[in-house]
Amino acid sequence: ILIPGGFGHRGIEGKLEAIRFARERHIPFFGICLGMQCAVIEFARNVCGLKGAHSTEFDAKTAHPVISLLEEQQGVKAMGGTMRLGASRCRVEKATHAFRAYQRDEVDERHRHRYEVNNAYRSRLEQAGLVVSGSYQPPASLLECRAGGGDLVEIIELKDHPWFVAGQFHPEFRSRPLEPHPLFREFVKASLQEQ
């Protein structure tokens, strides 16, 4: 099951149910951008017990904003050209699906988004079993203005699952017909092994 990037609230609850299905039944899952955000929302609701957890993109008054607007964009009203765009360096944790796919501990990935995992919930998510297998450390000037502090979550996964991986970035921007992105390659490989 692949949940791609996108914008807007349409179909979100269905995406969350598809993710839950993949998580509970150990079906290979790959989330891209919004797909990763939905995976975090689903995990927060159904594993962490955070009733009503959501993204502030879809519910500005959610009791548990596990996904929220990039902190540096909180006051931005005109949305044109304000997304996090372009390549960013991602640190990949060893002994993870992501590391086995990349075979490197640092990669550059391209972004196009406004929302991210809210670091205020990060330790609670990790304590419940969500693995942050990739992260990005913003420049010091940006870190100083971030209330949650710390690195941005770039890749999440589940340890005891054949392939449950999701990234905040867009791997399709770097994938080619004869040179697939490592995460696509490993997702397809895991899917074939499930046959």
PDB file of N, CA and C in Angstrom, residues 118-153:
ATOM      1  N   ASN A 118       5.297  17.176  14.601  1.00  0.00           N
ATOM      2  CA  ASN A 118       5.427  18.105  15.720  1.00  0.00           C
ATOM      3  C   ASN A 118       6.360  17.474  16.759  1.00  0.00           C
ATOM      4  N   ASN A 119       7.529  18.067  16.962  1.00  0.00           N
ATOM      5  CA  ASN A 119       8.525  17.506  17.887  1.00  0.00           C
ATOM      6  C   ASN A 119       8.040  17.412  19.329  1.00  0.00           C
ATOM      7  N   ALA A 120       6.997  18.136  19.668  1.00  0.00           N
ATOM      8  CA  ALA A 120       6.448  18.040  21.024  1.00  0.00           C
ATOM      9  C   ALA A 120       5.890  16.642  21.286  1.00  0.00           C
ATOM     10  N   TYR A 121       5.566  15.896  20.223  1.00  0.00           N
ATOM     11  CA  TYR A 121       5.014  14.536  20.355  1.00  0.00           C
ATOM     12  C   TYR A 121       6.037  13.451  20.029  1.00  0.00           C
ATOM     13  N   ARG A 122       7.207  13.851  19.608  1.00  0.00           N
ATOM     14  CA  ARG A 122       8.181  12.879  19.113  1.00  0.00           C
ATOM     15  C   ARG A 122       8.544  11.803  20.137  1.00  0.00           C
ATOM     16  N   SER A 123       8.856  12.177  21.359  1.00  0.00           N
ATOM     17  CA  SER A 123       9.273  11.164  22.336  1.00  0.00           C
ATOM     18  C   SER A 123       8.126  10.209  22.652  1.00  0.00           C
ATOM     19  N   ARG A 124       6.907  10.707  22.699  1.00  0.00           N
ATOM     20  CA  ARG A 124       5.767   9.832  22.968  1.00  0.00           C
ATOM     21  C   ARG A 124       5.568   8.826  21.835  1.00  0.00           C
ATOM     22  N   LEU A 125       5.707   9.281  20.608  1.00  0.00           N
ATOM     23  CA  LEU A 125       5.598   8.393  19.447  1.00  0.00           C
ATOM     24  C   LEU A 125       6.702   7.337  19.470  1.00  0.00           C
ATOM     25  N   GLU A 126       7.926   7.771  19.777  1.00  0.00           N
ATOM     26  CA  GLU A 126       9.060   6.834  19.807  1.00  0.00           C
ATOM     27  C   GLU A 126       8.916   5.832  20.946  1.00  0.00           C
ATOM     28  N   GLN A 127       8.450   6.266  22.089  1.00  0.00           N
ATOM     29  CA  GLN A 127       8.259   5.350  23.221  1.00  0.00           C
ATOM     30  C   GLN A 127       7.234   4.263  22.892  1.00  0.00           C
ATOM     31  N   ALA A 128       6.275   4.588  22.029  1.00  0.00           N
ATOM     32  CA  ALA A 128       5.246   3.627  21.633  1.00  0.00           C
ATOM     33  C   ALA A 128       5.714   2.711  20.506  1.00  0.00           C
ATOM     34  N   GLY A 129       6.928   2.962  19.955  1.00  0.00           N
ATOM     35  CA  GLY A 129       7.477   2.063  18.945  1.00  0.00           C
ATOM     36  C   GLY A 129       7.695   2.643  17.565  1.00  0.00           C
ATOM     37  N   LEU A 130       7.357   3.918  17.353  1.00  0.00           N
ATOM     38  CA  LEU A 130       7.644   4.536  16.059  1.00  0.00           C
ATOM     39  C   LEU A 130       9.141   4.827  15.998  1.00  0.00           C
ATOM     40  N   VAL A 131       9.786   4.402  14.932  1.00  0.00           N
ATOM     41  CA  VAL A 131      11.226   4.605  14.779  1.00  0.00           C
ATOM     42  C   VAL A 131      11.456   5.800  13.860  1.00  0.00           C
ATOM     43  N   VAL A 132      12.206   6.780  14.336  1.00  0.00           N
ATOM     44  CA  VAL A 132      12.627   7.892  13.476  1.00  0.00           C
ATOM     45  C   VAL A 132      13.965   7.459  12.886  1.00  0.00           C
ATOM     46  N   SER A 133      13.908   6.986  11.648  1.00  0.00           N
ATOM     47  CA  SER A 133      15.116   6.433  11.029  1.00  0.00           C
ATOM     48  C   SER A 133      15.864   7.434  10.170  1.00  0.00           C
ATOM     49  N   GLY A 134      15.291   8.624   9.989  1.00  0.00           N
ATOM     50  CA  GLY A 134      15.973   9.680   9.249  1.00  0.00           C
ATOM     51  C   GLY A 134      15.578  11.032   9.804  1.00  0.00           C
ATOM     52  N   SER A 135      16.553  11.936   9.915  1.00  0.00           N
ATOM     53  CA  SER A 135      16.255  13.265  10.448  1.00  0.00           C
ATOM     54  C   SER A 135      17.143  14.314   9.786  1.00  0.00           C
ATOM     55  N   TYR A 136      16.676  15.554   9.889  1.00  0.00           N
ATOM     56  CA  TYR A 136      17.376  16.697   9.301  1.00  0.00           C
ATOM     57  C   TYR A 136      17.589  17.738  10.382  1.00  0.00           C
ATOM     58  N   GLN A 137      18.801  18.197  10.515  1.00  0.00           N
ATOM     59  CA  GLN A 137      19.080  19.256  11.482  1.00  0.00           C
ATOM     60  C   GLN A 137      19.081  20.587  10.742  1.00  0.00           C
ATOM     61  N   PRO A 138      18.084  21.438  11.041  1.00  0.00           N
ATOM     62  CA  PRO A 138      18.030  22.749  10.381  1.00  0.00           C
ATOM     63  C   PRO A 138      19.232  23.599  10.768  1.00  0.00           C
ATOM     64  N   PRO A 139      19.525  24.636   9.990  1.00  0.00           N
ATOM     65  CA  PRO A 139      20.612  25.555  10.346  1.00  0.00           C
ATOM     66  C   PRO A 139      20.383  26.149  11.730  1.00  0.00           C
ATOM     67  N   ALA A 140      21.446  26.542  12.404  1.00  0.00           N
ATOM     68  CA  ALA A 140      21.360  27.079  13.764  1.00  0.00           C
ATOM     69  C   ALA A 140      20.387  28.251  13.847  1.00  0.00           C
ATOM     70  N   SER A 141      20.358  29.118  12.842  1.00  0.00           N
ATOM     71  CA  SER A 141      19.460  30.282  12.866  1.00  0.00           C
ATOM     72  C   SER A 141      18.000  29.848  12.914  1.00  0.00           C
ATOM     73  N   LEU A 142      17.670  28.747  12.267  1.00  0.00           N
ATOM     74  CA  LEU A 142      16.313  28.233  12.268  1.00  0.00           C
ATOM     75  C   LEU A 142      16.019  27.477  13.559  1.00  0.00           C
ATOM     76  N   LEU A 143      17.005  26.762  14.071  1.00  0.00           N
ATOM     77  CA  LEU A 143      16.810  26.016  15.319  1.00  0.00           C
ATOM     78  C   LEU A 143      16.461  26.939  16.480  1.00  0.00           C
ATOM     79  N   GLU A 144      17.069  28.129  16.496  1.00  0.00           N
ATOM     80  CA  GLU A 144      16.837  29.068  17.596  1.00  0.00           C
ATOM     81  C   GLU A 144      15.381  29.518  17.678  1.00  0.00           C
ATOM     82  N   CYS A 145      14.699  29.588  16.529  1.00  0.00           N
ATOM     83  CA  CYS A 145      13.316  30.076  16.544  1.00  0.00           C
ATOM     84  C   CYS A 145      12.310  28.939  16.623  1.00  0.00           C
ATOM     85  N   ARG A 146      12.770  27.711  16.719  1.00  0.00           N
ATOM     86  CA  ARG A 146      11.863  26.567  16.778  1.00  0.00           C
ATOM     87  C   ARG A 146      11.543  26.221  18.231  1.00  0.00           C
ATOM     88  N   ALA A 147      10.277  26.389  18.609  1.00  0.00           N
ATOM     89  CA  ALA A 147       9.869  26.117  19.994  1.00  0.00           C
ATOM     90  C   ALA A 147      10.110  24.657  20.369  1.00  0.00           C
ATOM     91  N   GLY A 148       9.787  23.734  19.472  1.00  0.00           N
ATOM     92  CA  GLY A 148       9.974  22.310  19.757  1.00  0.00           C
ATOM     93  C   GLY A 148      11.440  21.925  19.762  1.00  0.00           C
ATOM     94  N   GLY A 149      12.251  22.700  19.082  1.00  0.00           N
ATOM     95  CA  GLY A 149      13.682  22.418  18.998  1.00  0.00           C
ATOM     96  C   GLY A 149      13.958  21.095  18.314  1.00  0.00           C
ATOM     97  N   GLY A 150      15.205  20.778  18.182  1.00  0.00           N
ATOM     98  CA  GLY A 150      15.607  19.480  17.654  1.00  0.00           C
ATOM     99  C   GLY A 150      15.487  19.335  16.155  1.00  0.00           C
ATOM    100  N   ASP A 151      15.852  18.149  15.716  1.00  0.00           N
ATOM    101  CA  ASP A 151      15.852  17.826  14.300  1.00  0.00           C
ATOM    102  C   ASP A 151      14.441  17.627  13.769  1.00  0.00           C
ATOM    103  N   LEU A 152      14.286  17.830  12.465  1.00  0.00           N
ATOM    104  CA  LEU A 152      13.019  17.534  11.806  1.00  0.00           C
ATOM    105  C   LEU A 152      12.974  16.044  11.495  1.00  0.00           C
ATOM    106  N   VAL A 153      11.814  15.457  11.644  1.00  0.00           N
ATOM    107  CA  VAL A 153      11.634  14.038  11.315  1.00  0.00           C
ATOM    108  C   VAL A 153      11.532  13.905   9.809  1.00  0.00           C
TER     109      VAL A 153
END
